[in-house]
PDB file of C-alpha atoms in Angstrom:
ATOM      1  CA  UNK A   1       0.209   0.455   0.212  1.00 54.00           C
ATOM      2  CA  UNK A   2       2.712   2.217   0.757  1.00 86.00           C
ATOM      3  CA  UNK A   3       4.489   1.560  -2.481  1.00 87.00           C
ATOM      4  CA  UNK A   4       0.940   2.360  -4.433  1.00 91.00           C
ATOM      5  CA  UNK A   5       0.746   5.939  -2.488  1.00 94.00           C
ATOM      6  CA  UNK A   6       4.737   6.852  -3.130  1.00 94.00           C
ATOM      7  CA  UNK A   7       3.624   6.072  -6.543  1.00 94.00           C
ATOM      8  CA  UNK A   8       0.799   8.046  -6.496  1.00 95.00           C
ATOM      9  CA  UNK A   9       2.044  11.035  -4.821  1.00 96.00           C
ATOM     10  CA  UNK A  10       5.185  11.087  -7.365  1.00 96.00           C
ATOM     11  CA  UNK A  11       3.000  11.353 -10.485  1.00 96.00           C
ATOM     12  CA  UNK A  12       0.691  13.820  -9.188  1.00 97.00           C
ATOM     13  CA  UNK A  13       3.251  16.009  -8.100  1.00 98.00           C
ATOM     14  CA  UNK A  14       5.439  15.670 -11.424  1.00 97.00           C
ATOM     15  CA  UNK A  15       1.997  15.864 -13.323  1.00 97.00           C
ATOM     16  CA  UNK A  16       1.430  18.917 -11.677  1.00 98.00           C
ATOM     17  CA  UNK A  17       5.121  20.488 -13.044  1.00 97.00           C
ATOM     18  CA  UNK A  18       4.483  19.078 -16.570  1.00 97.00           C
ATOM     19  CA  UNK A  19       0.667  20.800 -16.974  1.00 97.00           C
ATOM     20  CA  UNK A  20       2.101  24.211 -15.368  1.00 97.00           C
ATOM     21  CA  UNK A  21       4.999  23.808 -17.952  1.00 97.00           C
ATOM     22  CA  UNK A  22       2.385  23.084 -20.781  1.00 97.00           C
ATOM     23  CA  UNK A  23       1.147  26.589 -20.045  1.00 96.00           C
ATOM     24  CA  UNK A  24       4.382  27.880 -21.225  1.00 95.00           C
ATOM     25  CA  UNK A  25       5.549  25.681 -23.862  1.00 95.00           C
ATOM     26  CA  UNK A  26       1.995  24.504 -25.192  1.00 94.00           C
ATOM     27  CA  UNK A  27      -0.062  27.923 -24.952  1.00 95.00           C
ATOM     28  CA  UNK A  28       2.320  30.476 -25.220  1.00 93.00           C
ATOM     29  CA  UNK A  29       5.111  28.204 -27.809  1.00 92.00           C
ATOM     30  CA  UNK A  30       7.978  29.350 -25.371  1.00 92.00           C
ATOM     31  CA  UNK A  31      10.760  26.716 -25.277  1.00 90.00           C
ATOM     32  CA  UNK A  32      11.358  26.747 -21.581  1.00 92.00           C
ATOM     33  CA  UNK A  33      13.895  24.322 -20.216  1.00 91.00           C
ATOM     34  CA  UNK A  34      13.922  25.910 -16.747  1.00 92.00           C
ATOM     35  CA  UNK A  35      11.169  24.458 -14.943  1.00 94.00           C
ATOM     36  CA  UNK A  36      12.996  22.038 -12.861  1.00 95.00           C
ATOM     37  CA  UNK A  37      15.170  25.127 -11.686  1.00 95.00           C
ATOM     38  CA  UNK A  38      11.725  26.668 -10.702  1.00 96.00           C
ATOM     39  CA  UNK A  39      10.708  23.490  -8.959  1.00 97.00           C
ATOM     40  CA  UNK A  40      13.811  22.789  -7.080  1.00 96.00           C
ATOM     41  CA  UNK A  41      13.407  26.727  -5.748  1.00 97.00           C
ATOM     42  CA  UNK A  42       9.655  26.169  -4.505  1.00 97.00           C
ATOM     43  CA  UNK A  43      11.432  22.830  -2.875  1.00 97.00           C
ATOM     44  CA  UNK A  44      14.449  24.697  -1.428  1.00 97.00           C
ATOM     45  CA  UNK A  45      12.932  27.544   0.240  1.00 97.00           C
ATOM     46  CA  UNK A  46      10.058  25.260   1.700  1.00 97.00           C
ATOM     47  CA  UNK A  47      12.604  22.929   3.349  1.00 97.00           C
ATOM     48  CA  UNK A  48      14.789  26.129   4.395  1.00 97.00           C
ATOM     49  CA  UNK A  49      12.037  27.746   6.100  1.00 97.00           C
ATOM     50  CA  UNK A  50      10.507  24.309   7.483  1.00 96.00           C
ATOM     51  CA  UNK A  51      14.409  23.088   8.848  1.00 95.00           C
ATOM     52  CA  UNK A  52      16.053  26.385   9.750  1.00 93.00           C
ATOM     53  CA  UNK A  53      12.987  28.475  10.687  1.00 93.00           C
ATOM     54  CA  UNK A  54      10.160  26.166  12.289  1.00 92.00           C
ATOM     55  CA  UNK A  55       7.691  27.611   9.886  1.00 95.00           C
ATOM     56  CA  UNK A  56       4.114  26.190   9.217  1.00 95.00           C
ATOM     57  CA  UNK A  57       3.440  24.240   6.440  1.00 96.00           C
ATOM     58  CA  UNK A  58       1.113  26.681   4.889  1.00 95.00           C
ATOM     59  CA  UNK A  59       3.866  29.582   5.652  1.00 97.00           C
ATOM     60  CA  UNK A  60       6.312  27.373   3.583  1.00 97.00           C
ATOM     61  CA  UNK A  61       3.681  26.294   0.892  1.00 97.00           C
ATOM     62  CA  UNK A  62       2.666  29.820   0.403  1.00 97.00           C
ATOM     63  CA  UNK A  63       6.617  31.370   0.457  1.00 97.00           C
ATOM     64  CA  UNK A  64       7.532  28.720  -2.378  1.00 98.00           C
ATOM     65  CA  UNK A  65       4.758  29.758  -4.501  1.00 97.00           C
ATOM     66  CA  UNK A  66       5.854  33.249  -3.880  1.00 97.00           C
ATOM     67  CA  UNK A  67       9.660  32.811  -4.446  1.00 97.00           C
ATOM     68  CA  UNK A  68       8.934  30.618  -7.530  1.00 97.00           C
ATOM     69  CA  UNK A  69       6.546  33.284  -8.864  1.00 97.00           C
ATOM     70  CA  UNK A  70       9.109  35.902  -8.825  1.00 97.00           C
ATOM     71  CA  UNK A  71      12.036  33.228 -10.479  1.00 96.00           C
ATOM     72  CA  UNK A  72       9.220  32.990 -13.320  1.00 95.00           C
ATOM     73  CA  UNK A  73       9.021  36.673 -13.569  1.00 95.00           C
ATOM     74  CA  UNK A  74      12.858  36.858 -14.265  1.00 94.00           C
ATOM     75  CA  UNK A  75      12.423  34.264 -16.687  1.00 92.00           C
ATOM     76  CA  UNK A  76       9.531  35.917 -18.445  1.00 91.00           C
ATOM     77  CA  UNK A  77      11.579  39.289 -18.710  1.00 91.00           C
ATOM     78  CA  UNK A  78      14.595  37.204 -20.273  1.00 89.00           C
ATOM     79  CA  UNK A  79      11.723  35.971 -22.622  1.00 87.00           C
ATOM     80  CA  UNK A  80      11.270  39.001 -23.910  1.00 84.00           C
ATOM     81  CA  UNK A  81      14.634  39.548 -24.736  1.00 85.00           C
ATOM     82  CA  UNK A  82      15.241  36.262 -26.279  1.00 81.00           C
ATOM     83  CA  UNK A  83      13.641  34.222 -28.815  1.00 79.00           C
ATOM     84  CA  UNK A  84      13.417  30.225 -29.187  1.00 80.00           C
ATOM     85  CA  UNK A  85      16.845  28.703 -29.569  1.00 83.00           C
ATOM     86  CA  UNK A  86      18.483  31.405 -27.749  1.00 87.00           C
ATOM     87  CA  UNK A  87      15.632  31.501 -24.987  1.00 90.00           C
ATOM     88  CA  UNK A  88      15.776  27.543 -24.864  1.00 90.00           C
ATOM     89  CA  UNK A  89      19.790  27.992 -24.164  1.00 89.00           C
ATOM     90  CA  UNK A  90      19.277  30.483 -21.874  1.00 90.00           C
ATOM     91  CA  UNK A  91      16.661  28.768 -19.546  1.00 91.00           C
ATOM     92  CA  UNK A  92      18.591  25.660 -19.849  1.00 88.00           C
ATOM     93  CA  UNK A  93      21.686  27.616 -18.593  1.00 91.00           C
ATOM     94  CA  UNK A  94      19.718  28.633 -15.467  1.00 91.00           C
ATOM     95  CA  UNK A  95      19.373  25.034 -14.438  1.00 91.00           C
ATOM     96  CA  UNK A  96      22.995  24.787 -13.874  1.00 92.00           C
ATOM     97  CA  UNK A  97      23.071  28.450 -12.068  1.00 93.00           C
ATOM     98  CA  UNK A  98      20.613  27.629  -9.621  1.00 94.00           C
ATOM     99  CA  UNK A  99      21.835  24.286  -9.045  1.00 93.00           C
ATOM    100  CA  UNK A 100      25.316  25.686  -8.415  1.00 94.00           C
ATOM    101  CA  UNK A 101      23.951  28.415  -5.957  1.00 94.00           C
ATOM    102  CA  UNK A 102      22.132  25.222  -4.094  1.00 95.00           C
ATOM    103  CA  UNK A 103      25.608  23.769  -3.850  1.00 94.00           C
ATOM    104  CA  UNK A 104      27.548  26.590  -2.822  1.00 93.00           C
ATOM    105  CA  UNK A 105      25.580  28.869   0.019  1.00 93.00           C
ATOM    106  CA  UNK A 106      25.261  27.199   3.410  1.00 92.00           C
ATOM    107  CA  UNK A 107      22.017  28.554   3.476  1.00 92.00           C
ATOM    108  CA  UNK A 108      20.628  25.824   0.986  1.00 95.00           C
ATOM    109  CA  UNK A 109      22.544  23.615   2.995  1.00 92.00           C
ATOM    110  CA  UNK A 110      25.657  23.075   0.072  1.00 92.00           C
ATOM    111  CA  UNK A 111      26.266  19.845  -1.386  1.00 88.00           C
ATOM    112  CA  UNK A 112      24.819  17.768   0.969  1.00 90.00           C
ATOM    113  CA  UNK A 113      21.481  19.700   0.819  1.00 92.00           C
ATOM    114  CA  UNK A 114      18.801  19.730   3.598  1.00 95.00           C
ATOM    115  CA  UNK A 115      17.525  16.660   5.712  1.00 92.00           C
ATOM    116  CA  UNK A 116      15.366  16.056   7.938  1.00 93.00           C
ATOM    117  CA  UNK A 117      12.240  17.727   6.735  1.00 95.00           C
ATOM    118  CA  UNK A 118       9.082  16.867   9.238  1.00 93.00           C
ATOM    119  CA  UNK A 119       5.874  15.675   8.169  1.00 91.00           C
ATOM    120  CA  UNK A 120       3.445  19.024   7.248  1.00 92.00           C
ATOM    121  CA  UNK A 121       1.030  19.417   9.687  1.00 90.00           C
ATOM    122  CA  UNK A 122      -2.568  21.290   8.737  1.00 86.00           C
ATOM    123  CA  UNK A 123      -5.124  22.224  11.574  1.00 80.00           C
ATOM    124  CA  UNK A 124      -3.084  20.210  14.301  1.00 82.00           C
ATOM    125  CA  UNK A 125      -3.052  16.915  12.030  1.00 85.00           C
ATOM    126  CA  UNK A 126      -0.111  15.423  11.041  1.00 88.00           C
ATOM    127  CA  UNK A 127      -0.128  14.820   7.512  1.00 88.00           C
ATOM    128  CA  UNK A 128       1.446  11.123   6.322  1.00 90.00           C
ATOM    129  CA  UNK A 129       1.225   9.004   2.569  1.00 91.00           C
ATOM    130  CA  UNK A 130      -2.271   9.367   2.598  1.00 93.00           C
ATOM    131  CA  UNK A 131      -2.644  12.848   3.529  1.00 93.00           C
ATOM    132  CA  UNK A 132       0.021  14.222   1.100  1.00 95.00           C
ATOM    133  CA  UNK A 133      -1.346  12.228  -1.351  1.00 96.00           C
ATOM    134  CA  UNK A 134      -4.722  14.069  -1.162  1.00 95.00           C
ATOM    135  CA  UNK A 135      -3.075  17.079  -1.194  1.00 96.00           C
ATOM    136  CA  UNK A 136      -1.014  16.267  -4.085  1.00 97.00           C
ATOM    137  CA  UNK A 137      -3.828  15.368  -6.187  1.00 97.00           C
ATOM    138  CA  UNK A 138      -5.581  18.727  -4.950  1.00 97.00           C
ATOM    139  CA  UNK A 139      -2.643  20.760  -6.166  1.00 98.00           C
ATOM    140  CA  UNK A 140      -2.962  19.098  -9.476  1.00 98.00           C
ATOM    141  CA  UNK A 141      -6.961  19.640  -9.651  1.00 98.00           C
ATOM    142  CA  UNK A 142      -6.286  23.233  -9.198  1.00 98.00           C
ATOM    143  CA  UNK A 143      -3.260  23.427 -11.682  1.00 98.00           C
ATOM    144  CA  UNK A 144      -5.523  21.419 -14.246  1.00 98.00           C
ATOM    145  CA  UNK A 145      -8.635  24.394 -13.311  1.00 97.00           C
ATOM    146  CA  UNK A 146      -6.110  27.018 -13.750  1.00 97.00           C
ATOM    147  CA  UNK A 147      -4.782  25.659 -16.772  1.00 97.00           C
ATOM    148  CA  UNK A 148      -8.341  25.386 -18.316  1.00 97.00           C
ATOM    149  CA  UNK A 149      -9.525  28.847 -17.530  1.00 96.00           C
ATOM    150  CA  UNK A 150      -6.215  30.073 -19.113  1.00 95.00           C
ATOM    151  CA  UNK A 151      -6.508  28.088 -21.980  1.00 93.00           C
ATOM    152  CA  UNK A 152     -10.164  28.913 -22.396  1.00 92.00           C
ATOM    153  CA  UNK A 153     -10.335  32.492 -21.930  1.00 93.00           C
ATOM    154  CA  UNK A 154      -9.483  35.659 -24.065  1.00 90.00           C
ATOM    155  CA  UNK A 155      -6.346  35.950 -22.305  1.00 92.00           C
ATOM    156  CA  UNK A 156      -5.512  32.007 -23.527  1.00 91.00           C
ATOM    157  CA  UNK A 157      -6.653  32.965 -27.021  1.00 91.00           C
ATOM    158  CA  UNK A 158      -3.685  35.996 -27.159  1.00 91.00           C
ATOM    159  CA  UNK A 159      -1.135  33.479 -25.792  1.00 93.00           C
ATOM    160  CA  UNK A 160      -1.888  31.013 -28.789  1.00 92.00           C
ATOM    161  CA  UNK A 161      -1.734  33.963 -30.867  1.00 91.00           C
ATOM    162  CA  UNK A 162       1.752  34.584 -29.418  1.00 90.00           C
ATOM    163  CA  UNK A 163       2.506  31.141 -30.221  1.00 91.00           C
ATOM    164  CA  UNK A 164       1.810  31.212 -33.950  1.00 88.00           C
ATOM    165  CA  UNK A 165       3.672  34.465 -34.430  1.00 88.00           C
ATOM    166  CA  UNK A 166       4.605  36.813 -32.092  1.00 87.00           C
ATOM    167  CA  UNK A 167       5.341  39.591 -34.606  1.00 86.00           C
ATOM    168  CA  UNK A 168       2.236  39.812 -35.889  1.00 84.00           C
ATOM    169  CA  UNK A 169       0.255  39.563 -32.421  1.00 87.00           C
ATOM    170  CA  UNK A 170       2.198  42.503 -31.115  1.00 85.00           C
ATOM    171  CA  UNK A 171       1.699  44.304 -34.381  1.00 85.00           C
ATOM    172  CA  UNK A 172      -2.074  44.272 -33.699  1.00 79.00           C
ATOM    173  CA  UNK A 173      -1.983  45.737 -30.638  1.00 83.00           C
ATOM    174  CA  UNK A 174      -1.791  42.435 -28.359  1.00 83.00           C
ATOM    175  CA  UNK A 175       0.143  43.591 -24.916  1.00 87.00           C
ATOM    176  CA  UNK A 176       2.633  40.363 -25.847  1.00 87.00           C
ATOM    177  CA  UNK A 177       5.010  41.549 -23.553  1.00 88.00           C
ATOM    178  CA  UNK A 178       2.323  41.602 -20.392  1.00 91.00           C
ATOM    179  CA  UNK A 179       0.916  38.638 -21.323  1.00 92.00           C
ATOM    180  CA  UNK A 180       4.381  36.325 -21.731  1.00 92.00           C
ATOM    181  CA  UNK A 181       5.601  37.681 -17.990  1.00 93.00           C
ATOM    182  CA  UNK A 182       2.017  36.874 -16.405  1.00 95.00           C
ATOM    183  CA  UNK A 183       2.051  33.322 -17.507  1.00 96.00           C
ATOM    184  CA  UNK A 184       5.324  32.771 -16.567  1.00 96.00           C
ATOM    185  CA  UNK A 185       4.728  33.848 -13.203  1.00 97.00           C
ATOM    186  CA  UNK A 186       1.691  31.332 -12.910  1.00 97.00           C
ATOM    187  CA  UNK A 187       3.440  28.696 -14.562  1.00 97.00           C
ATOM    188  CA  UNK A 188       6.073  28.937 -11.952  1.00 97.00           C
ATOM    189  CA  UNK A 189       4.048  29.455  -9.102  1.00 98.00           C
ATOM    190  CA  UNK A 190       2.615  26.214  -9.650  1.00 98.00           C
ATOM    191  CA  UNK A 191       5.258  24.420 -10.113  1.00 97.00           C
ATOM    192  CA  UNK A 192       7.332  26.331  -6.508  1.00 97.00           C
ATOM    193  CA  UNK A 193       3.773  24.913  -4.960  1.00 98.00           C
ATOM    194  CA  UNK A 194       4.641  21.410  -6.546  1.00 98.00           C
ATOM    195  CA  UNK A 195       7.931  21.680  -5.301  1.00 97.00           C
ATOM    196  CA  UNK A 196       7.318  22.244  -1.281  1.00 97.00           C
ATOM    197  CA  UNK A 197       4.886  18.962  -1.505  1.00 97.00           C
ATOM    198  CA  UNK A 198       8.115  17.386  -2.987  1.00 97.00           C
ATOM    199  CA  UNK A 199      10.558  18.657   0.095  1.00 97.00           C
ATOM    200  CA  UNK A 200       7.862  17.450   2.363  1.00 96.00           C
ATOM    201  CA  UNK A 201       7.227  13.980   0.388  1.00 96.00           C
ATOM    202  CA  UNK A 202      10.925  13.111   0.417  1.00 95.00           C
ATOM    203  CA  UNK A 203      11.582  14.961   3.602  1.00 95.00           C
ATOM    204  CA  UNK A 204      15.260  16.001   2.105  1.00 94.00           C
ATOM    205  CA  UNK A 205      16.148  18.217  -0.764  1.00 96.00           C
ATOM    206  CA  UNK A 206      19.680  17.865  -2.939  1.00 93.00           C
ATOM    207  CA  UNK A 207      21.124  20.053  -5.906  1.00 91.00           C
ATOM    208  CA  UNK A 208      21.148  16.561  -8.028  1.00 85.00           C
ATOM    209  CA  UNK A 209      17.636  16.430  -7.729  1.00 86.00           C
ATOM    210  CA  UNK A 210      16.900  19.371  -9.688  1.00 89.00           C
ATOM    211  CA  UNK A 211      19.613  19.380 -12.652  1.00 82.00           C
ATOM    212  CA  UNK A 212      19.366  19.628 -16.190  1.00 82.00           C
ATOM    213  CA  UNK A 213      17.810  16.121 -16.666  1.00 83.00           C
ATOM    214  CA  UNK A 214      14.929  16.883 -14.828  1.00 88.00           C
ATOM    215  CA  UNK A 215      14.402  19.784 -17.015  1.00 88.00           C
ATOM    216  CA  UNK A 216      14.864  17.593 -20.067  1.00 86.00           C
ATOM    217  CA  UNK A 217      12.376  14.851 -18.644  1.00 88.00           C
ATOM    218  CA  UNK A 218       9.339  17.284 -17.954  1.00 93.00           C
ATOM    219  CA  UNK A 219       9.977  18.567 -21.296  1.00 91.00           C
ATOM    220  CA  UNK A 220      10.057  14.913 -22.619  1.00 89.00           C
ATOM    221  CA  UNK A 221       6.561  14.188 -20.690  1.00 92.00           C
ATOM    222  CA  UNK A 222       4.827  17.209 -22.676  1.00 94.00           C
ATOM    223  CA  UNK A 223       6.180  15.981 -25.968  1.00 91.00           C
ATOM    224  CA  UNK A 224       5.980  12.550 -25.303  1.00 91.00           C
ATOM    225  CA  UNK A 225       1.968  13.167 -23.613  1.00 92.00           C
ATOM    226  CA  UNK A 226       1.410  15.798 -26.149  1.00 91.00           C
ATOM    227  CA  UNK A 227       2.134  19.507 -26.124  1.00 91.00           C
ATOM    228  CA  UNK A 228      -0.482  21.974 -25.566  1.00 89.00           C
ATOM    229  CA  UNK A 229      -3.184  19.654 -23.747  1.00 93.00           C
ATOM    230  CA  UNK A 230      -3.715  18.858 -20.458  1.00 95.00           C
ATOM    231  CA  UNK A 231      -4.209  15.497 -21.132  1.00 94.00           C
ATOM    232  CA  UNK A 232      -1.433  15.022 -22.721  1.00 94.00           C
ATOM    233  CA  UNK A 233       0.921  16.639 -19.804  1.00 95.00           C
ATOM    234  CA  UNK A 234      -0.559  14.217 -17.418  1.00 96.00           C
ATOM    235  CA  UNK A 235      -0.363  11.053 -19.415  1.00 95.00           C
ATOM    236  CA  UNK A 236       3.155  12.235 -20.219  1.00 93.00           C
ATOM    237  CA  UNK A 237       4.153  12.443 -16.400  1.00 95.00           C
ATOM    238  CA  UNK A 238       2.120   9.216 -15.669  1.00 95.00           C
ATOM    239  CA  UNK A 239       3.775   7.161 -18.308  1.00 91.00           C
ATOM    240  CA  UNK A 240       7.178   8.432 -17.712  1.00 89.00           C
ATOM    241  CA  UNK A 241       7.028   7.621 -14.176  1.00 90.00           C
ATOM    242  CA  UNK A 242       5.912   4.168 -14.547  1.00 88.00           C
ATOM    243  CA  UNK A 243       8.252   3.186 -17.175  1.00 82.00           C
ATOM    244  CA  UNK A 244      11.680   3.507 -14.523  1.00 79.00           C
ATOM    245  CA  UNK A 245       9.092   1.063 -12.548  1.00 78.00           C
ATOM    246  CA  UNK A 246       8.256  -1.155 -15.138  1.00 75.00           C
ATOM    247  CA  UNK A 247      12.380  -1.750 -16.154  1.00 72.00           C
ATOM    248  CA  UNK A 248      13.738  -1.747 -12.462  1.00 71.00           C
ATOM    249  CA  UNK A 249      15.610  -4.428 -13.879  1.00 64.00           C
ATOM    250  CA  UNK A 250      17.696  -1.853 -16.344  1.00 62.00           C
ATOM    251  CA  UNK A 251      17.703   0.802 -14.117  1.00 65.00           C
ATOM    252  CA  UNK A 252      21.047   1.997 -15.526  1.00 71.00           C
ATOM    253  CA  UNK A 253      19.612   2.438 -18.916  1.00 72.00           C
ATOM    254  CA  UNK A 254      16.641   4.715 -17.878  1.00 68.00           C
ATOM    255  CA  UNK A 255      17.752   7.874 -19.593  1.00 68.00           C
ATOM    256  CA  UNK A 256      18.421   5.825 -23.072  1.00 76.00           C
ATOM    257  CA  UNK A 257      15.177   4.306 -22.667  1.00 74.00           C
ATOM    258  CA  UNK A 258      13.357   7.932 -22.232  1.00 70.00           C
ATOM    259  CA  UNK A 259      16.075   9.016 -25.209  1.00 76.00           C
ATOM    260  CA  UNK A 260      14.283   6.476 -27.435  1.00 81.00           C
ATOM    261  CA  UNK A 261      10.898   7.089 -26.620  1.00 77.00           C
ATOM    262  CA  UNK A 262      11.147  10.515 -27.299  1.00 78.00           C
ATOM    263  CA  UNK A 263      12.916  10.226 -30.272  1.00 85.00           C
ATOM    264  CA  UNK A 264      10.327   7.188 -31.733  1.00 84.00           C
ATOM    265  CA  UNK A 265       7.449   9.531 -30.355  1.00 82.00           C
ATOM    266  CA  UNK A 266       8.786  12.659 -32.397  1.00 78.00           C
ATOM    267  CA  UNK A 267       9.595  10.954 -35.293  1.00 82.00           C
ATOM    268  CA  UNK A 268       6.306   8.780 -35.985  1.00 80.00           C
ATOM    269  CA  UNK A 269       4.024  10.835 -34.026  1.00 79.00           C
ATOM    270  CA  UNK A 270       5.160  14.318 -33.362  1.00 80.00           C
ATOM    271  CA  UNK A 271       1.879  15.347 -32.018  1.00 82.00           C
ATOM    272  CA  UNK A 272       2.329  13.119 -28.926  1.00 88.00           C
ATOM    273  CA  UNK A 273       0.625  10.024 -27.984  1.00 88.00           C
ATOM    274  CA  UNK A 274      -2.570  11.967 -26.930  1.00 88.00           C
ATOM    275  CA  UNK A 275      -1.835  15.189 -28.531  1.00 82.00           C
ATOM    276  CA  UNK A 276      -3.992  17.716 -30.309  1.00 77.00           C
ATOM    277  CA  UNK A 277      -4.435  15.853 -34.107  1.00 73.00           C
ATOM    278  CA  UNK A 278      -2.654  12.375 -32.794  1.00 71.00           C
ATOM    279  CA  UNK A 279      -4.219   9.347 -34.130  1.00 70.00           C
ATOM    280  CA  UNK A 280      -5.635   8.425 -31.011  1.00 75.00           C
ATOM    281  CA  UNK A 281      -7.171  12.019 -30.423  1.00 70.00           C
ATOM    282  CA  UNK A 282      -8.955  11.913 -33.798  1.00 70.00           C
ATOM    283  CA  UNK A 283      -9.854   8.282 -33.467  1.00 70.00           C
ATOM    284  CA  UNK A 284     -11.841   9.245 -29.971  1.00 67.00           C
ATOM    285  CA  UNK A 285     -13.092  11.975 -31.945  1.00 61.00           C
ATOM    286  CA  UNK A 286     -14.678   9.932 -34.772  1.00 65.00           C
ATOM    287  CA  UNK A 287     -16.517   7.246 -32.091  1.00 60.00           C
ATOM    288  CA  UNK A 288     -18.045   9.913 -30.305  1.00 55.00           C
ATOM    289  CA  UNK A 289     -19.270  11.938 -33.817  1.00 52.00           C
ATOM    290  CA  UNK A 290     -20.383   8.191 -34.843  1.00 54.00           C
ATOM    291  CA  UNK A 291     -22.225   7.527 -31.614  1.00 57.00           C
ATOM    292  CA  UNK A 292     -23.966  11.020 -31.676  1.00 57.00           C
ATOM    293  CA  UNK A 293     -24.756  10.644 -35.521  1.00 54.00           C
ATOM    294  CA  UNK A 294     -26.725   7.156 -34.489  1.00 57.00           C
ATOM    295  CA  UNK A 295     -28.373   8.868 -31.755  1.00 55.00           C
TER     296      UNK A 295
END
């Protein structure tokens, strides 16, 4: 039972980060490779406040989202100056900068990280694995809800216009700079919230947990499942969480397996396994249309 709960919590947290990343990559078309850094910032600040200052869970949770949101605002500002490949390379470099800060500053525990993070307490009740599972699923639902609101609103329509042609959107009077900055902040806040839960879940944080490999992993989850769709983000996160469990006998080849799956999907199914205009999505749509026609 504990193993299944651990797996459920992990899938919920990683799905939250991937759905938040989709707001930037899928809806806005910005090649952000720094989501792991923002995720780590949320986790580290929650861990610092919980261990060094003995702050309550709700304070750590809100602080993690706030600091991650500030980091997202900085990344959004970078996106206004750099585009496409240059922006991707810059956000990739942010991972190395953030990890170096975690490793160097004693405030963050240095190379050994921070240990002994206590279980969160809400209203005097200490949350164990079942409680953390509920919190993780609630956070995922909130992230999905906000993502849906963004995608179906006028705000989301302008973000999609930016994705298709940023120059054209700006020439038509769309406040591109403000909207891009805002979506980076929203995306980062939820990644920071997820980082907080991840720190409490692991009871420890270390620099190696939030490096370059994890940023690539989050992007791979999104692309394999299907970019620009919430279902694709969640499916990709769940799939790539389960693969290491199914291939434990070949754990040293985990990155090789991830890479092979990503190459195959992008080569033969570039829309993602269940993304927009994918074979599965089209088949499902045809089935529902056929049922409606018969009824």
